[in-house]
Every structure is written in structure tokens, then in C-alpha cells.
Coordinates of C-alpha atoms in Angstrom, one line a residue:
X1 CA 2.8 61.4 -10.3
X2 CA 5.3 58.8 -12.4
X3 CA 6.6 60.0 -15.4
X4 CA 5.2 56.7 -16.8
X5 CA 1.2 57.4 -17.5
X6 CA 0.4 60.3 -15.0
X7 CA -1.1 57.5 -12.9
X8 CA -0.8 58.8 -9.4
X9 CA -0.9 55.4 -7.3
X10 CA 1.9 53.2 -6.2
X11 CA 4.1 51.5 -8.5
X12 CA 7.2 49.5 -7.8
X13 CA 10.7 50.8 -9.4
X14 CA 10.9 48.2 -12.0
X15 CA 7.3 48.9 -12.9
X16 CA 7.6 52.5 -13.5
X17 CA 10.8 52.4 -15.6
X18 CA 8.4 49.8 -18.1
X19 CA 5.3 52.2 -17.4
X20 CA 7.3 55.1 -19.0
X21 CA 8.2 53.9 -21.7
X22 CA 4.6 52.8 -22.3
X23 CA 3.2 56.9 -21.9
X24 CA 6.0 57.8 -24.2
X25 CA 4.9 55.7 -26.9
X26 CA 1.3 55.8 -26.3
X27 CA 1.4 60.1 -25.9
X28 CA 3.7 60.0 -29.2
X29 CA 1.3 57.7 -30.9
X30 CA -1.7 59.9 -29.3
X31 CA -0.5 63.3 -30.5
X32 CA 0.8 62.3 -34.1
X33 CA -3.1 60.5 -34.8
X34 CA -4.9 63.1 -33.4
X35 CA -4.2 66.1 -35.1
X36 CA -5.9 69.7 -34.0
X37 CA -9.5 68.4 -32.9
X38 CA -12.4 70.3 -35.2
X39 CA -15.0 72.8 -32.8
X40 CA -17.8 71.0 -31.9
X41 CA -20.4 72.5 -29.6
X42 CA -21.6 69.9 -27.0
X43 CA -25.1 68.6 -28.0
X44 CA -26.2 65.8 -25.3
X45 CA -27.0 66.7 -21.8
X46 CA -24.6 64.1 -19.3
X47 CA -25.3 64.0 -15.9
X48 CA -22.2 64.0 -13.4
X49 CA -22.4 61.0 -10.8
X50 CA -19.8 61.8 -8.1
X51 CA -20.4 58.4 -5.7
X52 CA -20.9 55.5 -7.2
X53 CA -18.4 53.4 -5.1
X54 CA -14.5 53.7 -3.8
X55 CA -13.3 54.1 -7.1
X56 CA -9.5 52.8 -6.8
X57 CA -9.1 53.5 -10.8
X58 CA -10.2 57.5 -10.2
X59 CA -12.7 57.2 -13.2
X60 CA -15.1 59.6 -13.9
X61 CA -19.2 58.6 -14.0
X62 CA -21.3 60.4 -16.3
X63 CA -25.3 59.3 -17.2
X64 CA -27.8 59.9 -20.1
X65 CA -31.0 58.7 -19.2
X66 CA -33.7 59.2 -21.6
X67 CA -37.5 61.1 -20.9
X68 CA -39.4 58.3 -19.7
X69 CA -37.3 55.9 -19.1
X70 CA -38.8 52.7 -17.3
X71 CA -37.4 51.0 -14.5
X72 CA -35.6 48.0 -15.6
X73 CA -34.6 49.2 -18.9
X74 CA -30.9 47.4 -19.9
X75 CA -27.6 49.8 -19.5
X76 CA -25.2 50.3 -21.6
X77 CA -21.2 51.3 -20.5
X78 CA -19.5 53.1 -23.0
X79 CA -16.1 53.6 -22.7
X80 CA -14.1 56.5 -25.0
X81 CA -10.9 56.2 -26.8
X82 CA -7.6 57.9 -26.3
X83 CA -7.4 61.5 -26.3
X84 CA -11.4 61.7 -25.8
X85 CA -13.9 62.4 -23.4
X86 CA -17.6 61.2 -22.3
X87 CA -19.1 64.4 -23.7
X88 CA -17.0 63.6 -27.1
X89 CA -17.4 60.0 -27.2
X90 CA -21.6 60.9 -26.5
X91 CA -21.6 63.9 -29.2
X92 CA -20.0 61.8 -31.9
X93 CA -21.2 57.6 -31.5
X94 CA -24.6 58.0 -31.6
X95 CA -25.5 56.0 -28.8
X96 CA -27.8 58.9 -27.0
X97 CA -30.2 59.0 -30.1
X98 CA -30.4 55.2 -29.9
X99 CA -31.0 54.8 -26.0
X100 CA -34.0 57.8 -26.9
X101 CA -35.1 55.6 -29.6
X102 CA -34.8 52.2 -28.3
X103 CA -35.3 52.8 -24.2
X104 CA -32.1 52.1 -22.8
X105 CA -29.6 54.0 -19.9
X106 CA -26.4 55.0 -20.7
X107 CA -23.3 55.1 -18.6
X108 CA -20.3 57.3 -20.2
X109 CA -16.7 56.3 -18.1
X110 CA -14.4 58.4 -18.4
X111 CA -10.6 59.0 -17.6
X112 CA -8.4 61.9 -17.5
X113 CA -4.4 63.0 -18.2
X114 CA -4.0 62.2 -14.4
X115 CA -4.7 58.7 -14.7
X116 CA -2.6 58.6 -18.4
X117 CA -0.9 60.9 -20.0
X118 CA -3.0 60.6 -23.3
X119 CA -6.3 60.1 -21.4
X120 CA -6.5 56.6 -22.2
X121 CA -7.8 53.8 -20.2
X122 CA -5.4 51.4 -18.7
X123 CA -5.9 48.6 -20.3
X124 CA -2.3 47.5 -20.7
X125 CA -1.7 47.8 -16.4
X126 CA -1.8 44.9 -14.4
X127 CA -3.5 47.0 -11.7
X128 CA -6.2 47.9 -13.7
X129 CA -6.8 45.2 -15.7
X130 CA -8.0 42.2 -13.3
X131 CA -10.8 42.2 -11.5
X132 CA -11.5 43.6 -7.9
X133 CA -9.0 46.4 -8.3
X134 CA -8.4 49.8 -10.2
X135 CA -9.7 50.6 -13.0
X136 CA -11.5 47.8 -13.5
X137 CA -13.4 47.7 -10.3
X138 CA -14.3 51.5 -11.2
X139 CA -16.8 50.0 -14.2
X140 CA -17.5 47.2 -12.0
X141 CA -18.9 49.9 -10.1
X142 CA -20.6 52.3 -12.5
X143 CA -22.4 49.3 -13.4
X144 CA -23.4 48.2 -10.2
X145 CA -24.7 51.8 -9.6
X146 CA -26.5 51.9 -12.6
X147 CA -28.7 48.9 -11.2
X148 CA -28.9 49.5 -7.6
X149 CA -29.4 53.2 -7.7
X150 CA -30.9 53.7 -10.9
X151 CA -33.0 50.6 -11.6
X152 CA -31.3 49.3 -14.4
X153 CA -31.9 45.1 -15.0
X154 CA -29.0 43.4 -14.0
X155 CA -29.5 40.4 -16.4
X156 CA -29.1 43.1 -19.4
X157 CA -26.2 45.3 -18.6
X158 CA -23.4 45.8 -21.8
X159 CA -20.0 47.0 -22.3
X160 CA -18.8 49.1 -25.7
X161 CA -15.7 51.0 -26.3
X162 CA -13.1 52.1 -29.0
X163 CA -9.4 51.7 -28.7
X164 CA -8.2 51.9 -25.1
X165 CA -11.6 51.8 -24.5
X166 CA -12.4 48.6 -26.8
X167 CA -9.6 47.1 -25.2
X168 CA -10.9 47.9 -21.6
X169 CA -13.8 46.8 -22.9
X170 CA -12.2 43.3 -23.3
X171 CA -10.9 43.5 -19.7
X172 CA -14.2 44.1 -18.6
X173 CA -15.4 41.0 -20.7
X174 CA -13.1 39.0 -18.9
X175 CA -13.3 39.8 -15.9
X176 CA -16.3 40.2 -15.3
X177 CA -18.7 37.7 -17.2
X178 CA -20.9 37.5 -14.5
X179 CA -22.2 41.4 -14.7
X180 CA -21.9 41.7 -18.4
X181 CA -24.6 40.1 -21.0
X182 CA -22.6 41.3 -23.7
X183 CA -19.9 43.7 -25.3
X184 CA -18.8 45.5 -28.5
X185 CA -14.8 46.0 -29.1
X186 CA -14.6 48.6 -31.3
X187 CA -10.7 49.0 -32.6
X188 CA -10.0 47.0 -29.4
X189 CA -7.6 44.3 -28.6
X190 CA -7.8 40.7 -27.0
X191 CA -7.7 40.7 -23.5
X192 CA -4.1 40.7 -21.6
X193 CA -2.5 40.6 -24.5
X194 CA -0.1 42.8 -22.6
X195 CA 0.7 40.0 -20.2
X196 CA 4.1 38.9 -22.0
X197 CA 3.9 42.1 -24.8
X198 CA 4.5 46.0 -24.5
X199 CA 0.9 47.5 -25.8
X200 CA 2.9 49.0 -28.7
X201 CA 3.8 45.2 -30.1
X202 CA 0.0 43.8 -29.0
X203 CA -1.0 47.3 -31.1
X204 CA 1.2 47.1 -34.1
X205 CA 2.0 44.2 -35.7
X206 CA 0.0 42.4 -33.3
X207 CA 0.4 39.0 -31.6
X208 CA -0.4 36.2 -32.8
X209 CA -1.6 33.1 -29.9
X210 CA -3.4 29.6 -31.0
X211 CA -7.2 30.2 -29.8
X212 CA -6.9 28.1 -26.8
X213 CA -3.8 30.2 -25.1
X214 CA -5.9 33.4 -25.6
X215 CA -9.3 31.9 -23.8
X216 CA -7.4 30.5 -21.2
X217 CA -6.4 34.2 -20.4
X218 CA -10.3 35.3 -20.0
X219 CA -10.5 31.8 -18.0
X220 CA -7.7 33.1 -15.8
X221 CA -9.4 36.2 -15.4
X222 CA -12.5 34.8 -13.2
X223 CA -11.3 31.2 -12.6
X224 CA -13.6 30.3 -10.2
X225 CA -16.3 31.6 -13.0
X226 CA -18.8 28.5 -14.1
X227 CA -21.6 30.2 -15.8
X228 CA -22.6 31.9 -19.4
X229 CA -19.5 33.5 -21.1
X230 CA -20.7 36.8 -22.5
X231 CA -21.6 37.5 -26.3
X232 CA -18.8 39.6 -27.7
X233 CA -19.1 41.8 -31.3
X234 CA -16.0 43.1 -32.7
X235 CA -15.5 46.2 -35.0
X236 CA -12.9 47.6 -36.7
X237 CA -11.6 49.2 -40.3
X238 CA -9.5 47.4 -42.7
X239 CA -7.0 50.2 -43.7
X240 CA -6.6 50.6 -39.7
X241 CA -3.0 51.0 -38.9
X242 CA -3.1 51.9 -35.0
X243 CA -4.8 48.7 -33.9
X244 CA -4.1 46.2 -37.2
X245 CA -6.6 44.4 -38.1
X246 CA -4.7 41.0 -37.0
X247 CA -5.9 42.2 -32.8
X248 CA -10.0 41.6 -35.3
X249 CA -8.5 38.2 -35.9
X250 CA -7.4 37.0 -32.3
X251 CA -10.1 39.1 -30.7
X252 CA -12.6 36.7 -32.7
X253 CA -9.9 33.6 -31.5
X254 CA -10.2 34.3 -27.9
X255 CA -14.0 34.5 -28.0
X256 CA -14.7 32.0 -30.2
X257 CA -12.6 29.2 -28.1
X258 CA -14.3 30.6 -24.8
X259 CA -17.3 29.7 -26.5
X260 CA -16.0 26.2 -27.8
X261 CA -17.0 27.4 -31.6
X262 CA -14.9 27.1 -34.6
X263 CA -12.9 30.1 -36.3
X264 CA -14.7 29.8 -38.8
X265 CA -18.0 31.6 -39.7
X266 CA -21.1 29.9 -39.4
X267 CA -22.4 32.6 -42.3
X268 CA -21.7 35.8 -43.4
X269 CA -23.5 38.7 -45.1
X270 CA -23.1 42.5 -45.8
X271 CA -24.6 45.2 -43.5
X272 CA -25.0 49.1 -44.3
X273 CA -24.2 51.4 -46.9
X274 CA -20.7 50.2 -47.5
X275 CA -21.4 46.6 -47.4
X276 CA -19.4 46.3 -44.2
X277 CA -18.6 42.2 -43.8
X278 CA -20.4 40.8 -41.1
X279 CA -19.5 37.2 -39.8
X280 CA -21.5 35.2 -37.2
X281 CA -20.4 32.2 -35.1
X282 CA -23.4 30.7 -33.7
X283 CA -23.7 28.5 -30.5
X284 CA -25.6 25.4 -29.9
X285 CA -28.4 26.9 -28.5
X286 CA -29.0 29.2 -31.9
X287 CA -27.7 32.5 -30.9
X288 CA -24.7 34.6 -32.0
X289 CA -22.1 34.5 -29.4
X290 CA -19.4 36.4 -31.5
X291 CA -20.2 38.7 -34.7
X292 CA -17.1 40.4 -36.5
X293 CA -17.8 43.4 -38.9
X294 CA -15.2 44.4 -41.2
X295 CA -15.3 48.0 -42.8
X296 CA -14.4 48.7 -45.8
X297 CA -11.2 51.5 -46.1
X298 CA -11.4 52.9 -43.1
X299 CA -8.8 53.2 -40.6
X300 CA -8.5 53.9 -36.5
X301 CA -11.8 54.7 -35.1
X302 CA -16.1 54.8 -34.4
X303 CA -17.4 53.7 -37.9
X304 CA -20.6 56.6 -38.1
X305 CA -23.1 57.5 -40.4
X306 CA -24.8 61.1 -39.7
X307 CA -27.7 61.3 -41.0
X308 CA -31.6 60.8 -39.8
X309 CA -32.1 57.4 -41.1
X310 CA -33.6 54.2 -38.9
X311 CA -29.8 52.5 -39.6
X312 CA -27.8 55.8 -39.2
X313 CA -26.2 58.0 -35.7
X314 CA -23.6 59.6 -35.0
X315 CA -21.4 62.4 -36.1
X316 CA -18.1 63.7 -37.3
X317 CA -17.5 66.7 -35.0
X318 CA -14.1 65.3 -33.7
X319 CA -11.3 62.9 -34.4
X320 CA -11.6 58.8 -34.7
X321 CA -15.3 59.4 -35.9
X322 CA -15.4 58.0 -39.5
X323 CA -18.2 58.1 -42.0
X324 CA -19.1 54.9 -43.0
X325 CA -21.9 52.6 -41.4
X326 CA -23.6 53.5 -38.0
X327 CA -21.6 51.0 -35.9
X328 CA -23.7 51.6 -32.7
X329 CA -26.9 50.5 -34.3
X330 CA -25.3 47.5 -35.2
X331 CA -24.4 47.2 -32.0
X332 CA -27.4 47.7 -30.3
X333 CA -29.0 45.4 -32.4
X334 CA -26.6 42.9 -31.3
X335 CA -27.0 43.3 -27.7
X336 CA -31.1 42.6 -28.5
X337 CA -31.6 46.6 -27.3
X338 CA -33.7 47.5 -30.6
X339 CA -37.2 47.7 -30.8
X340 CA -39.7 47.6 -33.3
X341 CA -41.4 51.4 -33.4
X342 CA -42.7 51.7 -37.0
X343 CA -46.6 51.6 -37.9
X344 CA -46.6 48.6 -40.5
X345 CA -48.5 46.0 -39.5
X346 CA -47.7 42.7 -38.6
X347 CA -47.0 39.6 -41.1
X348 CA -49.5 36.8 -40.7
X349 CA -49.3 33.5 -42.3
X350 CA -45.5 32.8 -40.7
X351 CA -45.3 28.8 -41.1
X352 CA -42.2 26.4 -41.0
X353 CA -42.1 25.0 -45.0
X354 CA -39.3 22.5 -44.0
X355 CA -36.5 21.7 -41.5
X356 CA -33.5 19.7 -41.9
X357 CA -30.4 18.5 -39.1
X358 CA -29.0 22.4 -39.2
X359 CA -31.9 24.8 -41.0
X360 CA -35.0 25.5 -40.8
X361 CA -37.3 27.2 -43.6
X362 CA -40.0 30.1 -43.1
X363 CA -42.6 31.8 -44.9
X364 CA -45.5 34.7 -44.4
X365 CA -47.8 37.0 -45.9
X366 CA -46.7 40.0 -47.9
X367 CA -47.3 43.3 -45.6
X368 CA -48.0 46.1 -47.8
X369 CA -45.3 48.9 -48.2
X370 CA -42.9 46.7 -46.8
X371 CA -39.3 47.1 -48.3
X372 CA -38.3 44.2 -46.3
X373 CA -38.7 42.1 -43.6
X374 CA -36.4 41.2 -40.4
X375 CA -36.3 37.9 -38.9
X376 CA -35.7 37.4 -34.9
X377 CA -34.7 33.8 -33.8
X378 CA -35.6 33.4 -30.1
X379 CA -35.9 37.0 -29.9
X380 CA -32.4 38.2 -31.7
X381 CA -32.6 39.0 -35.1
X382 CA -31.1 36.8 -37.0
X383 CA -31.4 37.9 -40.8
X384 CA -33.3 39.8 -43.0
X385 CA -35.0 38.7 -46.0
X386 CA -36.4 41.0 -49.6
X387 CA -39.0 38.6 -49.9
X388 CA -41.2 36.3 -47.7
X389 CA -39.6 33.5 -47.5
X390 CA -35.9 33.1 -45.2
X391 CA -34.2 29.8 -44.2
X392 CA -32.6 30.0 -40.7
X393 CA -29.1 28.4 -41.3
X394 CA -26.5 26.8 -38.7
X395 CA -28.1 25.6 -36.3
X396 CA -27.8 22.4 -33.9
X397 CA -29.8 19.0 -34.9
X398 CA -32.6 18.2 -32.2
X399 CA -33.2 21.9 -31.3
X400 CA -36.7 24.2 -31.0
X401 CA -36.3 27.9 -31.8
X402 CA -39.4 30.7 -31.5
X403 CA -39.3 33.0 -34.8
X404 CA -41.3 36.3 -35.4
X405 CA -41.3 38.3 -38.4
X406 CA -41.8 42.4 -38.7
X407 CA -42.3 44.0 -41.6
X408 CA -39.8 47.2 -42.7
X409 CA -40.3 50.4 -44.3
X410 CA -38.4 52.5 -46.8
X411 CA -36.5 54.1 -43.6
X412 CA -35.8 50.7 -42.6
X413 CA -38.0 51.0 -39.0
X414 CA -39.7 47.6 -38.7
X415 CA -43.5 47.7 -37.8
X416 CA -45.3 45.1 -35.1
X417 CA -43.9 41.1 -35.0
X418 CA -45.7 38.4 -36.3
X419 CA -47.5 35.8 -33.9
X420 CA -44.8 33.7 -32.7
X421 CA -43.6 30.2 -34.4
X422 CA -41.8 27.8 -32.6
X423 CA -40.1 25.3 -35.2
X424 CA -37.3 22.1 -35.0
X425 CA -34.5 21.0 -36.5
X426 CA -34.1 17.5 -37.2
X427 CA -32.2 14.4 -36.0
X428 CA -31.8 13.7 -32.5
X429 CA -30.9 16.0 -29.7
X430 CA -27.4 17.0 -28.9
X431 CA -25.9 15.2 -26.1
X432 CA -23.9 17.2 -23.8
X433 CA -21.8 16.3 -20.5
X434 CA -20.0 18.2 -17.7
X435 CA -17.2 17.0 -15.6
X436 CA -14.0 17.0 -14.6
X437 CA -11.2 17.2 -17.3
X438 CA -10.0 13.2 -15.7
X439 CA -13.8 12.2 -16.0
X440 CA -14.1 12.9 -19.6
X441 CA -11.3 11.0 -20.4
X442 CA -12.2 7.8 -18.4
X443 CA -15.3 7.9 -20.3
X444 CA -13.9 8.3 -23.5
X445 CA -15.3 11.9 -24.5
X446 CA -11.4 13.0 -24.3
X447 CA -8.0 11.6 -24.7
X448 CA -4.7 12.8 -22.9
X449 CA -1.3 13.5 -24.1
X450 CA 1.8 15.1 -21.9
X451 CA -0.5 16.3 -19.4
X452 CA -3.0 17.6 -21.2
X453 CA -6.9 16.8 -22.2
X454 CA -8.0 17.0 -25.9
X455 CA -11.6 16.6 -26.7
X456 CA -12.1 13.6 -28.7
X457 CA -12.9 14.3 -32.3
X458 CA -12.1 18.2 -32.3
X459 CA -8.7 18.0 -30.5
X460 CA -9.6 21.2 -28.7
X461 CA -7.2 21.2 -25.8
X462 CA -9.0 21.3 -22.4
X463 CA -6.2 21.9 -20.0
X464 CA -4.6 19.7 -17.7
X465 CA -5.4 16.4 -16.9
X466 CA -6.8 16.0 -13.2
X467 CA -9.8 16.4 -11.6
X468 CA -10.1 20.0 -11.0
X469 CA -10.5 21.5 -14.6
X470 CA -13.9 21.0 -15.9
X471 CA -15.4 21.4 -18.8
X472 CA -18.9 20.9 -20.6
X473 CA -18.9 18.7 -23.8
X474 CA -20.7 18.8 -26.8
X475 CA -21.3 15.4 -29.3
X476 CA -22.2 16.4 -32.4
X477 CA -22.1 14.1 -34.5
X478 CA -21.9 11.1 -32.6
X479 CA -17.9 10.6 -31.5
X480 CA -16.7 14.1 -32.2
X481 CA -17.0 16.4 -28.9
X482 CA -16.6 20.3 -28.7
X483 CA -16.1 22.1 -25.6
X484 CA -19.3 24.0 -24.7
X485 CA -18.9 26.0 -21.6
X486 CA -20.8 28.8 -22.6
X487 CA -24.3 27.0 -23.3
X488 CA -25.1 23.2 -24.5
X489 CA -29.0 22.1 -25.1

């Protein structure tokens, strides 16, 4: 065992004089936040799974699969903060009462004082952050397990976590886009921010990189990697002053630039009881490919909302649990894992009433006892609306999108969709290219400078000038290109 993060495995001399001072600071920061943890008797049943793969991280597997449960329901990796445990983390985030509600499997990670001395994941390692090795290729694993042994669907397998385990959750992310649909970062940080930082700095006061340097570290992370970048949410509390919320900021950087979207919100609205902000960036194709929700004067830890309401979970029963807004039905909603289970009945009458280069407008039928009504765009939700009327904002000129509408009760559980409505923006299509960083520039999509590729109109820096980066590129309007590696109609 090193004195460094009670990680028994190898380390070289240098590395285990800079991994002890890491464990001092994390167990100092640990034990002064945590406090005496309140009594709580365990409440969900977890099933142990003891081979699931080599496991060079030494992680713990851990299952909660509801009564019933189909076979190619979507999974769900949840991944505890500091200090915690699976049982904790599946007592307290309410995740358990949504995979009963909405049909999902659950897989709880978790890691022990042997691994870290404060029961953290190992985010900040370089052996257990990159892909194909320790703790990483543990959740690789679990994963993997949870579809080959257990029948979950491969094409809808998500990643959520607070703290260490928002930022492992990042790490996962990263490096590996081509298992994970999508993830929630919960009080989490950008991925490898810990590449030229000590976690400490990358926690508090954070570190500040332009968008592009932080993508290219998820690039780095899979470079061989071509396809779909995964949808990423991130969470955290205002007053939070473990993980500022400056990591909120460059979190929503990275991801956004992996995308090729702006900074800057396509809309925003409020969610929950304590009108939590809730900012989308929307791809080409219409989806959201990054949401941030900001809560209102909370600090370090799970936003929850006890209570038996459609839109509240979880509990208070130990530390980093924080009444506010019931994160993890956000969150399930964002990963598409909801379901409609209330017995209003569905909308009829849904029409287009008129479309324009970025909007389209909707209307339907009043549903009696409705209280509202939610709007899915291409199957995601996409808004909800107090009367019946909603216009669909942000989206790409020349596009189609499917809409349904479901009426919602008092409790806020949504009845049966509407018949489907497949509706178009206007203007032409969006033209889109792929090739090599050199090609784009001989065709005049991008211009160089020292070296480098910037897309014409955007300036978004592309990388290197040669023939081997390459890059798909949006024009929209006609001379100004984005990059668009994560999806281009």
C-alpha cells in the first residue's frame, strides 16, 4: 500500500511522492466536508456481482434490477462520491424508484479505502483514467456485463456520478464514446483536467482552457474514435465550494466544442420547485447534446427532493444529499429513460400552424384534466407547454422532426402520446462535408495559419494542417462552417 491513496498497484517513485500529496489533501478535504454521517437503515436490495471481468481497477459491482424487467431494457452506471458507497449512493439519489418506475437496470460501482484513502474514484490517476486500463476498464466492464450477461441494449447504456464519481464519469465519457449513449456529471469536473493540474487546483479555483484545448483532451482520449460523441448533462449547485462552479463552465466547454456547438445556449428555461436554470445546446440534427442545470444555493452534492411526487426521488439519510429538485429524474429524462404511465388520454388534433428557417409551431386538442402538456421532438422531450400550442425553437433550416404530445396531470405523470407529426423547417438543407483537415482547406471550407486549420466563418480551430486530422463540416449559412463531428444532416 502507498501512502499516497491506499491504491495497492505499482507506482513509480516520483509518482508516489505526487500521489501522496494528492490523498492528503483529498482525505483532509474528505473528512472536514463530511461531518458524522446521520443513521440511515438501508432500504434497496443490491445484488453483489463478483465476476464481471479482470478488474485491474479492484471495483466493486453491485445490481438493482427491477420485478419484471424486460430484456433489452437501457442500463444505467452510477458512480458514488467520495466517502460513499453503492448502498448510500442507491438509498439517497433516487435512481432505484425511477428504474421501477421507468423500466431500466442499474449498475452501482463502487470503490473502497484500499483503492483511496477517502473512497473516492481515481479520476485524477493516469492509470485509471484512460481507456483499456484500471479503473476505467473496471466500468468498461460492468457495462459490458450488464449487456452480455444481463441482456441490457447496448445502443442505450448511460453513465451518472457525483464528485469523484461525476468526474469519473467524464473519464468514462471520454473514453469511451463508443459504449456510452449518454452521461450526467453531477458536481463533476472536465475530463483530464488533471493532466498539467493537482485535482486540488482543477477542484478549487478551477482551470480555465479555451473550448477547443479541452475537446481535444476527450479527442485524445479515443483518437482512433470516428463516430457519435455522447450527450453529456451537467449538474451542480451555485453556492458549491468543493467543485466551483467554474469546472459547470468548462465541463459545458469541452462538450460543447466536441460537439462543434457554440457556448452559448440555444434556450433556456426553469425546471422544478426551485426554478433550477436549465440551458440546452442543440445539435443539427434537433437534439440536445449538452444540457447544464444550475441550482439555486446549494452547495457540494446530489440535488434531491423526497417526496412521492411524479418529478421527486431521493432522500436525505446521509451526507452530499441536498433538498432541492430531484436531479435523477431530470436526468433520466435526459437520457430519453422516462415513460409515459399516467391514464389521461392522448391529445388529438396535433398540426404544424407554421415553420420558419429555425422553428417550427404546434397545436392540439385540449385533454381534459390536463395541468399541462409535454412535448417530445424525435422522441426526446423537448419542452413543455400550459396551454396547447408550443413552438419548437433552434433548430437547423432544411430539417424534418417527428413530434408527439401527452397530456400531464396534477402529479405531473403524462398520459398516452398523441399520433405522431412529422413537420419541416424551412430554407434549404444544411450542407455538410467530411475530410481531411488539408482537404477542407483546398476547397475553401477552412483557412490555415501557423500550422493550424480554422473553419472558415467560425474560426473554430481544427487542429493541424495535414492530411490525417479529419473533421466533418457544417455550412450554415452559406460561407460560415462549424465543425460537426458529432452528427450533420
Amino acid at each position: 500500500m502507498t501512502p499516497a491513496s491506499g491504491n495497492t498497484r505499482s507506482r513509480t517513485p516520483r509518482r508516489r511522492g505526487v500521489l501522496r500529496l494528492v490523498a492528503v489533501v483529498l482525505l483532509v478535504l474528505g473528512a472536514a466536508l463530511a461531518g458524522p454521517a446521520p443513521a440511515a437503515q438501508a432500504s434497496v436490495s443490491l445484488t453483489r456481482v463478483t465476476a464481471f471481468g479482470s478488474n485491474p481497477g479492484a471495483l466493486t459491482m453491485y445490481t438493482y434490477r427491477p420485478a419484471g424487467l424486460p430484456a433489452g431494457a437501457p442500463v444505467v452506471l452510477a458512480l458514488h462520491g467520495c466517502t460513499q458507497s453503492a448502498q448510500v449512493y442507491a438509498d439517497n439519489s433516487g435512481l432505484p424508484q425511477l428504474a421501477d418506475r421507468d423500466g431500466f437496470l442499474l449498475v452501482f460501482a463502487e470503490t473502497t479505502s484500499a483503492n483511496n484513502l477517502n473512497k473516492c474514484f481515481n479520476w485524477f490517476q493516469s492509470t485509471d483514467n484512460r481507456r483499456d486500463q484500471g479503473e476505467a476498464l473496471s466500468l468498461r466492464q460492468m457495462a459490458g456485463h450488464a449487456v452480455s450477461a444481463l441482456g441490457a441494449d447496448p445502443a442505450r447504456v448511460y453513465v451518472t456520478g457525483l464528485s469523484a464519481g461525476g468526474a469519473m464519469t467524464s473519464v468514462m465519457l471520454a473514453t469511451y464514446p463508443d459504449v456510452f449513449s449518454a452521461g450526467a456529471v453531477v458536481a463533476g469536473l472536465a475530463y483530464d483536467c488533471t493532466k498539467d493540474n493537482s485535482p486540488y487546483t482543477c477542484m478549487n479555483p478551477g482551470v480555465d482552457l479555451s473550448p477547443e484545448q479541452w475537446a481535444k483532451r476527450v479527442r485524445d482520449a479515443f483518437p482512433a474514435y470516428g463516430g457519435p460523441w455522447p450527450r453529456v448533462a451537467v449538474w451542480y449547485g451555485d453556492q458549491d465550494t468543493t467543485v466551483v462552479p467554474r469546472n459547470a463552465a468548462e465541463l459545458r466547454d469541452q462538450w460543447t466544442a466536441v460537439h462543434g456547438l457554440s457556448q452559448t445556449p440555444t434556450r433556456s428555461t426553469a425546471i422544478g420547485p426551485d426554478a433550477t436554470r436549465h440551458d440546452e445546446y442543440v445539435a443539427a440534427d434537433g437534439s440536445v447534446a449538452v444540457e447544464v442545470d444550475r441550482v439555486p444555493g446549494i452547495n457540494h452534492g446530489t440535488p434531491v427532493d423526497p417526496g412521492s411526487g411524479a418529478q421527486q426521488c431521493g432522500g436525505t439519510g446521509a451526507p452530499y444529499f441536498l433538498d432541492s429538485i430531484c436531479s435523477s429524474y431530470w436526468i433520466a429524462e435526459f437520457f430519453g429513460l422516462e415513460h409515459e404511465t399516467g391514464s389521461l388520454p392522448a391529445p388529438t388534433g396535433l398540426m404544424a400552424t407554421g415553420a420558419t428557417t429555425t422553428s417550427i409551431g404546434l397545436s392540439w386538442n385540449a385533454v381534459g384534466g390536463a395541468t399541462d402538456y409535454v412535448v417530445r421532438r424525435d422522441g426526446s422531450p423537448v419542452g413543455t407547454a400550459g396551454g396547447t400550442a408550443f413552438t419548437d425553437t433552434g433548430l437547423t433550416p432544411g430539417t424534418s422532426h417527428t413530434y408527439t404530445v401527452a397530456a400531464r396531470d396534477a402529479q405531473g405523470v403524462a398520459g398516452s402520446p398523441s399520433g405522431a407529426l412529422t413537420a419541416a423547417t424551412t430554407g434549404p438543407a444544411v450542407a455538410c462535408w467530411t475530410g481531411s483537415n488539408y482537404a477542407h482547406v483546398q476547397a475553401g471550407r477552412a483557412t490555415t495559419s501557423g500550422g493550424y486549420t480554422y473553419a472558415r466563418g467560425s474560426n473554430q480551430n481544427m487542429g493541424l494542417y495535414n492530411t490525417f486530422v479529419t473533421h466533418t463540416l457544417k455550412e450554415s449559412p452559406t460561407g460560415h462552417f462549424t465543425v460537426a463531428d458529432g452528427g450533420c444532416p
